[in-house]
Coordinates of C-alpha atoms and ligand atoms in Angstrom, one line a residue:
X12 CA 102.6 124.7 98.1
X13 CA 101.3 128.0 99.7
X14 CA 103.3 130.0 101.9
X15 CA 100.7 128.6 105.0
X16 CA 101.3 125.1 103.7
X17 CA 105.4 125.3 103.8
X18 CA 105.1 127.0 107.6
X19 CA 102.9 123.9 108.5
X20 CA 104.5 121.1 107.1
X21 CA 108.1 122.9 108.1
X22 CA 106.5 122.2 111.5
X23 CA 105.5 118.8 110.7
X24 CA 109.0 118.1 109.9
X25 CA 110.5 120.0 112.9
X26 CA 108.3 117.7 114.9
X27 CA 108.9 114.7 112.8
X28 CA 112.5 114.9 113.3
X29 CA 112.1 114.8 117.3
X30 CA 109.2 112.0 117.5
X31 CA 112.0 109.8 115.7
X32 CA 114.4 110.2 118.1
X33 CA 112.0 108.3 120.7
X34 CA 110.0 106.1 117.7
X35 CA 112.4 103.0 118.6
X36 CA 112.0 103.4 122.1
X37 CA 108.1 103.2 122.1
X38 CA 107.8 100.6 119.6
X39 CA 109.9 98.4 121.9
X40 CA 108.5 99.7 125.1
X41 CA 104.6 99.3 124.1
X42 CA 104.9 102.5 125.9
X43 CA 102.7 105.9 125.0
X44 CA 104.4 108.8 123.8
X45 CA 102.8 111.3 125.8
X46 CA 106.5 113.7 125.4
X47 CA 105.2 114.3 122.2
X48 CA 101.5 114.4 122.6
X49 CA 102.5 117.8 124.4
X50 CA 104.9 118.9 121.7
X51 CA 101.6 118.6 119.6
X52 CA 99.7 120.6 122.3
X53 CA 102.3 123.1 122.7
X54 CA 102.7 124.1 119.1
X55 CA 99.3 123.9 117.9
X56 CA 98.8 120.9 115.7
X57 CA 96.4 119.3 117.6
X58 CA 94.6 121.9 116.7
X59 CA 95.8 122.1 113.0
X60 CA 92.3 121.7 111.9
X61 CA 90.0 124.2 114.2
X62 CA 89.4 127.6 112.6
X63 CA 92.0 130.7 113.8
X64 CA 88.9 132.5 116.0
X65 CA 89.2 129.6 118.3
X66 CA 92.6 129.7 118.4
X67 CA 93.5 126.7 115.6
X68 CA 95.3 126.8 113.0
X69 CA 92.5 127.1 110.3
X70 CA 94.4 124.3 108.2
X71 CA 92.3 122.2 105.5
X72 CA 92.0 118.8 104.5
X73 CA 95.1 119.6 102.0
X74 CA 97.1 121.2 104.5
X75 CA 96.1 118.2 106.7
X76 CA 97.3 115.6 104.4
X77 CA 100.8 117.2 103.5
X78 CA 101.3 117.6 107.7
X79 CA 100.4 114.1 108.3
X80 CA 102.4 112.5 105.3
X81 CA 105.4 114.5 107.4
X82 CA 104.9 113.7 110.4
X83 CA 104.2 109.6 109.8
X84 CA 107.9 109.8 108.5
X85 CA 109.4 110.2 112.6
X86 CA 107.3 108.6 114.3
X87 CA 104.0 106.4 112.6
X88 CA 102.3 105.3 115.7
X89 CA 102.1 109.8 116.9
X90 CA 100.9 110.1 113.7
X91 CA 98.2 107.4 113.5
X92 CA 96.8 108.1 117.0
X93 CA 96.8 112.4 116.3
X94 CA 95.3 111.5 112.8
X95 CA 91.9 109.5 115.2
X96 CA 92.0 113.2 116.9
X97 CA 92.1 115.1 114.0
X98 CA 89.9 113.7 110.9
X99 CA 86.7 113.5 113.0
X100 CA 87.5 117.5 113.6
X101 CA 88.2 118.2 110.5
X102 CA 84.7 116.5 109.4
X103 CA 83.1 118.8 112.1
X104 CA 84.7 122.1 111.2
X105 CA 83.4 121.3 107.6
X106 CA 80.3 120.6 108.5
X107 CA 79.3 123.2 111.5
X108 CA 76.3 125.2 111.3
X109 CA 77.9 127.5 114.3
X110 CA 75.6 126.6 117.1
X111 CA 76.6 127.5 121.0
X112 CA 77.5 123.9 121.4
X113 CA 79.7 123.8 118.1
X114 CA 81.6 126.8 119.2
X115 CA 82.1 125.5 123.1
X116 CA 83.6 122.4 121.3
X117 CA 86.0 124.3 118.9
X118 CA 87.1 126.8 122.0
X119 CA 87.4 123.6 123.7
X120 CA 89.8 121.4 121.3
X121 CA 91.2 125.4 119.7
X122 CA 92.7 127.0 122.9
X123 CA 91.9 124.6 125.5
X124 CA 93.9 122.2 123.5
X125 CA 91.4 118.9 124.8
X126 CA 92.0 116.0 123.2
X127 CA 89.2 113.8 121.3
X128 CA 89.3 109.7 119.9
X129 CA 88.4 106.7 120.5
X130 CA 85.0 105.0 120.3
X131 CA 83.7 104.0 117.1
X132 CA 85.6 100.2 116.6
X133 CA 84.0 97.4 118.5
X134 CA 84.8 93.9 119.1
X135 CA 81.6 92.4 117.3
X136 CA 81.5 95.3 114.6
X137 CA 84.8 95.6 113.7
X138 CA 85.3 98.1 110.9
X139 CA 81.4 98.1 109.7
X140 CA 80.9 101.7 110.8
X141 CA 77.2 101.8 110.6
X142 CA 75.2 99.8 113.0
X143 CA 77.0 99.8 116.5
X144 CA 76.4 97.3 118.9
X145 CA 76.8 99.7 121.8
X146 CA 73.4 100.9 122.7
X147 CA 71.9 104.2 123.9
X148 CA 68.9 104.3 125.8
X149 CA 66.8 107.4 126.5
X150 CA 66.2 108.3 129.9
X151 CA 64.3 112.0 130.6
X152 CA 67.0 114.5 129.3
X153 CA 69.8 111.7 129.5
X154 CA 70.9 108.7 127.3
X155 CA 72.2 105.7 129.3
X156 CA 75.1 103.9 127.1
X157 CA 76.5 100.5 127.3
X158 CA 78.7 98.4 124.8
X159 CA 82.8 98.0 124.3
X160 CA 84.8 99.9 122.2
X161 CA 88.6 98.9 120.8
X162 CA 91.0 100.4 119.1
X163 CA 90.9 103.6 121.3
X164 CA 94.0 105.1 120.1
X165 CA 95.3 108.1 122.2
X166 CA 93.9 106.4 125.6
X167 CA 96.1 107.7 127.8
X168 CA 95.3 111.4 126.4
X169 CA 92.0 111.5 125.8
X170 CA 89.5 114.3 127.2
X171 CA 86.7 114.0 125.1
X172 CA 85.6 110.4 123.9
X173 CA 83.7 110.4 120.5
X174 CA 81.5 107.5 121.4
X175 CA 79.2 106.3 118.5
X176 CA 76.3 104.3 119.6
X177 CA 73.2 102.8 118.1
X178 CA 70.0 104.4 119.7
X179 CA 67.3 101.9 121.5
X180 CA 64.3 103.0 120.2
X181 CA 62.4 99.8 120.0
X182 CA 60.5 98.7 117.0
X183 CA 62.0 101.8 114.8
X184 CA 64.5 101.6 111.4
X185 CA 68.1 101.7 113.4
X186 CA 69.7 105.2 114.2
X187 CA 73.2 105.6 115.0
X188 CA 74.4 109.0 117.0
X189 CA 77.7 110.2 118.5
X190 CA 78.4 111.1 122.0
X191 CA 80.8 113.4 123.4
X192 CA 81.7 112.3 126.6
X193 CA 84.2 113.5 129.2
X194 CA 87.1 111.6 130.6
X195 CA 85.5 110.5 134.2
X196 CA 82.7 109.8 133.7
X197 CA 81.3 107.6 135.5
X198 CA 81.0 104.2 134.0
X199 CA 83.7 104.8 131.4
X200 CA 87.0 102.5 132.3
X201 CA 89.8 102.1 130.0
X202 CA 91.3 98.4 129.8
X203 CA 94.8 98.3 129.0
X204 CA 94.3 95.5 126.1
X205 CA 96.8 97.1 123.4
X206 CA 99.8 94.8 122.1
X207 CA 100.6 95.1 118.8
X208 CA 102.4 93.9 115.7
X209 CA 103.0 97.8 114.5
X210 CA 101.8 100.9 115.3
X211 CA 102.6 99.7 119.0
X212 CA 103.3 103.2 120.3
X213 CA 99.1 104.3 119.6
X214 CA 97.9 102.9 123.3
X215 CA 95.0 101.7 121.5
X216 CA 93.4 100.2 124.4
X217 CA 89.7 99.0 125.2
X218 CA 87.1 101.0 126.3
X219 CA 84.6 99.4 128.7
X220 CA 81.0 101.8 129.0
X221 CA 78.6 100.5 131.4
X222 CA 75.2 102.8 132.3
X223 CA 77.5 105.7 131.3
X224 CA 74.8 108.5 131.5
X225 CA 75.2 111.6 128.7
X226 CA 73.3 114.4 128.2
X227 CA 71.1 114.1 125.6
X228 CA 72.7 117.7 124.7
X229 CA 75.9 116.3 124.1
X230 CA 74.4 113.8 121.2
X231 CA 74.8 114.6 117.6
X232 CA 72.0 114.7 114.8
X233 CA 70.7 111.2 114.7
X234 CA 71.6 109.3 111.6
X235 CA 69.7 106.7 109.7
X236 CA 71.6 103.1 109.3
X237 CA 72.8 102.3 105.9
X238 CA 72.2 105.1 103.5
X239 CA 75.4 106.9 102.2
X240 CA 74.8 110.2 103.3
X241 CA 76.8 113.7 103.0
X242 CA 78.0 113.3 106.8
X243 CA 79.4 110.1 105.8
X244 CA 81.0 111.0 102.9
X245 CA 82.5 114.0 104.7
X246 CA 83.8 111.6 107.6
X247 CA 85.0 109.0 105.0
X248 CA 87.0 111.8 103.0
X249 CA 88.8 112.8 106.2
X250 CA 89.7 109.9 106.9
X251 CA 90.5 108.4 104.0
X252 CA 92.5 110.9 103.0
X253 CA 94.6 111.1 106.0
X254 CA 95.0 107.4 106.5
X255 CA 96.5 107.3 103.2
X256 CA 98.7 110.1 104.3
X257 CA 100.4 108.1 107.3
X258 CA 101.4 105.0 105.9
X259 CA 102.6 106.6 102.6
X260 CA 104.8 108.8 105.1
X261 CA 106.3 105.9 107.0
X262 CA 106.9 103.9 103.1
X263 CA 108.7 107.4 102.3
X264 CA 110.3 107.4 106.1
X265 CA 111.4 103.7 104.8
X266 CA 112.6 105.1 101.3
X267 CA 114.5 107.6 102.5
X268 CA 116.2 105.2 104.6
X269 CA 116.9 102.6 102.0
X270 CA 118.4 105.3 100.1
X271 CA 121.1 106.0 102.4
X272 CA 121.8 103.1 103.2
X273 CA 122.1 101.6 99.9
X274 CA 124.5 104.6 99.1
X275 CA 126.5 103.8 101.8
X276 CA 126.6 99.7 101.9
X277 CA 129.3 98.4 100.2
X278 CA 130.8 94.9 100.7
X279 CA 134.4 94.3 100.2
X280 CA 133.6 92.4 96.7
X281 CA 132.3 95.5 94.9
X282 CA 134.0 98.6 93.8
X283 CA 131.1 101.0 94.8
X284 CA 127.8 101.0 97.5
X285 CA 124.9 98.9 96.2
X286 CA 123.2 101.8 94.6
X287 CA 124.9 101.0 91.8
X288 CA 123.7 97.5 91.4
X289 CA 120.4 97.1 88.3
X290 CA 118.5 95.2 91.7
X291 CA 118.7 98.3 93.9
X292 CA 117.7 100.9 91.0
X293 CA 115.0 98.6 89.8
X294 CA 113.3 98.3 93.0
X295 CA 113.8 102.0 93.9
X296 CA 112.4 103.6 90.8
X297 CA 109.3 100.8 91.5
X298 CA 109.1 102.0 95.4
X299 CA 109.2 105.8 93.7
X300 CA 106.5 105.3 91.1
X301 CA 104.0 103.5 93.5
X302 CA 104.6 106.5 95.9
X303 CA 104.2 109.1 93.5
X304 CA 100.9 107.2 92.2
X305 CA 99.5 107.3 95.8
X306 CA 100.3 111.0 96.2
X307 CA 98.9 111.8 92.8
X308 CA 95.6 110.0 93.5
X309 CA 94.6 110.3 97.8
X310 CA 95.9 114.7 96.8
X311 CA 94.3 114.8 93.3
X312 CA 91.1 113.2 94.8
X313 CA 91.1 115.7 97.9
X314 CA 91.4 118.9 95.7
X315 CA 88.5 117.8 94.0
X316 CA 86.4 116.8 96.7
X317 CA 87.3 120.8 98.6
X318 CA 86.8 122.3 94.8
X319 CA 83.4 120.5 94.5
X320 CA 82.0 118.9 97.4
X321 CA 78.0 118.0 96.1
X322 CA 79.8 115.7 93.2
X323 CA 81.0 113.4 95.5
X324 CA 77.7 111.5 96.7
X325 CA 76.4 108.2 97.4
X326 CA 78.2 105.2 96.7
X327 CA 80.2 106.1 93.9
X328 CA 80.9 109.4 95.8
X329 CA 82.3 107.2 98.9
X330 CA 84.1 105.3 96.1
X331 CA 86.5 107.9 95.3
X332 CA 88.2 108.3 99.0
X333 CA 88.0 104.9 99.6
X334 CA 89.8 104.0 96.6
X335 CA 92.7 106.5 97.4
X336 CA 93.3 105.3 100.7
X337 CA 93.2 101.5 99.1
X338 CA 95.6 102.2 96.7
X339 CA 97.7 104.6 99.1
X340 CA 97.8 102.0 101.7
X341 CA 98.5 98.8 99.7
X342 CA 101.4 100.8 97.4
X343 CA 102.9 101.6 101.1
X344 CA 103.3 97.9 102.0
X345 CA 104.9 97.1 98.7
X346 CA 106.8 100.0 98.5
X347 CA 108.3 99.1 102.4
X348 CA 108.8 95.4 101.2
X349 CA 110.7 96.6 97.8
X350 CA 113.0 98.6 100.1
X351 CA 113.3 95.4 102.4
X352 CA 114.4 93.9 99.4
X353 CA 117.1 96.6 98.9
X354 CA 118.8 96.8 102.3
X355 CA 118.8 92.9 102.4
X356 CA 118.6 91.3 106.1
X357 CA 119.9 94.6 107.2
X358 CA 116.7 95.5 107.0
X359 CA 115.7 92.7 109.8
X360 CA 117.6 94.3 113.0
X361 CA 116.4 95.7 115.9
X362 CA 119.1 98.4 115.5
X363 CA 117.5 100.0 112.5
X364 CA 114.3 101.7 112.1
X365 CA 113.6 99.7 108.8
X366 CA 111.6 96.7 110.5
X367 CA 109.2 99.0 112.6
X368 CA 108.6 100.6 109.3
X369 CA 107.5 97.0 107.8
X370 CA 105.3 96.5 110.9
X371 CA 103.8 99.4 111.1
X372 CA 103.0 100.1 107.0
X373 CA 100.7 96.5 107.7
X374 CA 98.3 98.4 109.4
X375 CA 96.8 100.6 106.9
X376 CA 95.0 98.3 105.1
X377 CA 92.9 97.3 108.4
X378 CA 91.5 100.5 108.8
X379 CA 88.2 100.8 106.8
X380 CA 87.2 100.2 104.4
X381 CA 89.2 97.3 104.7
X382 CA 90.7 95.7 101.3
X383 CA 87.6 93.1 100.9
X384 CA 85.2 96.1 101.6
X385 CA 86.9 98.6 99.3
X386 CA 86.9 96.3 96.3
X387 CA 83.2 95.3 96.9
X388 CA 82.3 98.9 97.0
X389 CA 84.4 100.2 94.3
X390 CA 83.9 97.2 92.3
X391 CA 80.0 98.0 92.8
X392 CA 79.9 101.4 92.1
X393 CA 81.4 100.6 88.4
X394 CA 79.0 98.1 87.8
X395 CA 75.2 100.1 88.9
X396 CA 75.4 98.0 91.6
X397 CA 74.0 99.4 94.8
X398 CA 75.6 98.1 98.1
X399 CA 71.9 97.3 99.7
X400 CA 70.9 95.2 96.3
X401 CA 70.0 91.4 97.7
X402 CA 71.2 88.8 97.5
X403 CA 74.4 90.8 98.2
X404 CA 76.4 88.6 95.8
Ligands
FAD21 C1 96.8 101.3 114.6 C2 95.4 101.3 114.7 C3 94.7 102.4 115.3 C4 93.3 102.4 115.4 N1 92.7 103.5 116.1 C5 91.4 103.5 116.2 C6 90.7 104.5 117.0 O1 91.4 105.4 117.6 N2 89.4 104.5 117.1 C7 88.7 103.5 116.5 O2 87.4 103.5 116.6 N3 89.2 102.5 115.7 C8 90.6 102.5 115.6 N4 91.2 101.5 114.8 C9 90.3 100.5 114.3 C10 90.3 100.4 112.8 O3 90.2 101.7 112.2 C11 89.3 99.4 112.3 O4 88.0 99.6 112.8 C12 89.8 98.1 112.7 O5 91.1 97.9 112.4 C13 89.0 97.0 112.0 O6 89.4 95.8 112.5 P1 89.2 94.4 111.8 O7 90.1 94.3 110.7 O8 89.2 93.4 112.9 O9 87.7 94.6 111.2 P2 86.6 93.6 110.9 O10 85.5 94.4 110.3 O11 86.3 92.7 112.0 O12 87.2 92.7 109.7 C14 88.0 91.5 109.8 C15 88.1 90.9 108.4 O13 86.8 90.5 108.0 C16 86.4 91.2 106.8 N5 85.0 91.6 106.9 C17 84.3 91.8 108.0 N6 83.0 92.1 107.8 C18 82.9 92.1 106.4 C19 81.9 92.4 105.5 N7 80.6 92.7 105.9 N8 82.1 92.4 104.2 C20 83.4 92.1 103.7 N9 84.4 91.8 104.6 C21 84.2 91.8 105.9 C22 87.3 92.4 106.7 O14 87.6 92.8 105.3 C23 88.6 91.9 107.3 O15 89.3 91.2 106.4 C24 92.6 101.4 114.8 C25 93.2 100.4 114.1 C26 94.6 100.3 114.0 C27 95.2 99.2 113.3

């Protein structure tokens, strides 16, 4: 690691180590942790990503990854919801062109420490990020948006909503764009929908956008629907990477747990803890190989994509994060249900952090591309077969 990575993960750590002490709470409360939303404010890392003249951190998608694997280890759901914050930055800081607007925005997130998330999930599109069924309508210098968005992690916190939308232009080939829109707006209401199996402690709630009016200014480039372009790819790799990030730090959070307590176990029938038993080492050295081969792959696949960005393109070029992050996030759930299998029913209470671990490692593989879209893509890719091709199978 270089010396800027070990000061940012050291902080990641530092962090980590506090977020735990609340993790149980939250997860129990289905309450927000907003305590450490401001720790995150205070020391930077929400910021982690935004170059140092704005007052970031200047930290790239490497440095990203090792902070988040660190800080998913306290407390998964902070690290999940910061992550819907940070990847769609990171995207924009390595795609700016340095326009007035780009700047206000990075001054915005850098010093003023805002907030962005939420708004690309829906309840008819699901994780199909492409065609949006929330519309936006021109209207003189304004576009007039209306739809439903879920999954808006962060809700409590949020000062900037990243509101992706498919533009109403009639008879033309579908466009989709992203809106920045401030919290207050008028027409934007948050519905407190968010009760989870894992991850509880995210506030993911719904957001509700009737004739919310936006500046056309405040609209991104328009994008065609469908193609695999380089802004996708950049947005994919972001968050691909990341995602694989948090749930392989809360199966190492669950590791390092297992391993303690499995040193420490010992029933009255055997002469030492049950680290010594062939079951527990078997299970562990399977728990560390799967980890080390997600580690390996979502950080091997990252270098290569910062080393040489143009050779990751089109499908097969999408087929390289999205492989990582399928791998990363199904070897977390195994590796969480191997240590399970270690720490026996212990693993069950309330009283220990292992079964929030088991909830919360199931999420991963719901964020996209979801298992059935990974494999069809990836599957595709090493055939020559494009995604569009019809019939589709
Ligand atoms: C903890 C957490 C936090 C999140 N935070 C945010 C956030 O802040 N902002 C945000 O926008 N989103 C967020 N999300 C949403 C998330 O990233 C996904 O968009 C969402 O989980 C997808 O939900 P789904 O599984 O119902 O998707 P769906 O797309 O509805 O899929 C349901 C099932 O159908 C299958 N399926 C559906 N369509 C197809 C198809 N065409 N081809 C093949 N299979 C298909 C899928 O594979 C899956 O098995 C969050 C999710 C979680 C779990």
């Amino acid at each position: 690691m270089s010396q800027k990575q070990l000061q940012l993960t050291a902080l990641a750590a530092e962090l980590a180590a506090d977020f735990a002490e609340r993790a149980g709470d939250h997860d129990r409360d289905n309450s927000f942790p907003s305590e450490n939303i401001d720790r995150l404010k205070e020391t930077g890392y929400t910021a982690l990503l935004i170059p140092e003249e704005y007052g970031g951190m200047g930290g790239d998608l490497e440095d990203f990854i090792l902070c988040q694997e660190q800080l998913a280890q306290g407390c998964g759901a902070t690290a999940i919801a910061i992550n819907m914050h940070l990847f769609g930055l990171g995207a924009m800081v390595e795609r700016a062109s340095g326009t007035p607007q780009e700047r206000l925005f990075f001054e915005a997130i850098g010093r003023g420490r805002q907030i962005m998330g939420g708004g690309i999930s829906e309840p008819e599109t699901g994780g199909d990020w492409g065609l949006f069924a929330t519309k936006a309508r021109r209207d003189g210098e304004f576009y007039v948006l209306n739809g439903r968005k879920t999954f808006t992690s962060l809700s409590p916190v949020i000062d900037l909503f990243m509101v992706m939308a498919t533009l109403d232009e009639g008879g033309k080939e579908p466009r989709s764009a992203t809106f920045l829109i401030p919290r207050g707006t008028p027409g934007l209401e948050l519905i407190e929908t968010w009760n989870s199996l894992g991850m509880r402690a995210t506030a993911s709630h719904d957001l509700s956008i009737k004739d919310v009016r936006v500046p056309a200014i405040a609209m991104s480039e328009p994008r065609a629907v469908g193609p695999i372009d380089e802004q996708a790819i950049s947005l994919f790799s972001w968050f691909s990477y990341s995602v694989a990030a948090v749930y392989t730090g809360v199966a190492i959070a669950a590791l390092k747990w297992t391993r303690e307590f499995t040193g420490r176990f010992k029933p009255v029938n055997l002469p030492r803890p049950i680290k010594h038993l062939p079951g527990i080492q078997f299970a562990i050295a399977e728990a560390e190989a799967l980890l080390a081969q997600s580690r390996a792959l979502y950080l091997g696949t990252a270098r290569q994509y910062m080393a040489d960005r143009a050779a990751f393109r089109g499908e097969s070029g999408l087929a390289r994060p999205v492989m990582a992050k399928y791998v990363a996030t199904n070897n977390a759930i195994r590796v969480v249900d191997l240590c399970m299998e270690a720490v026996g029913a212990h693993g069950m209470l309330k009283k220990f952090p292992m079964e929030r671990y088991y909830r919360d490692v199931r999420a991963g593989v719901n964020h996209p591309l979801s298992n059935a879209r990974a494999r069809e893509l990836i599957g595709k890719s090493a055939l020559g077969i494009s995604l569009a091709e019809q019939p589709r199978w």
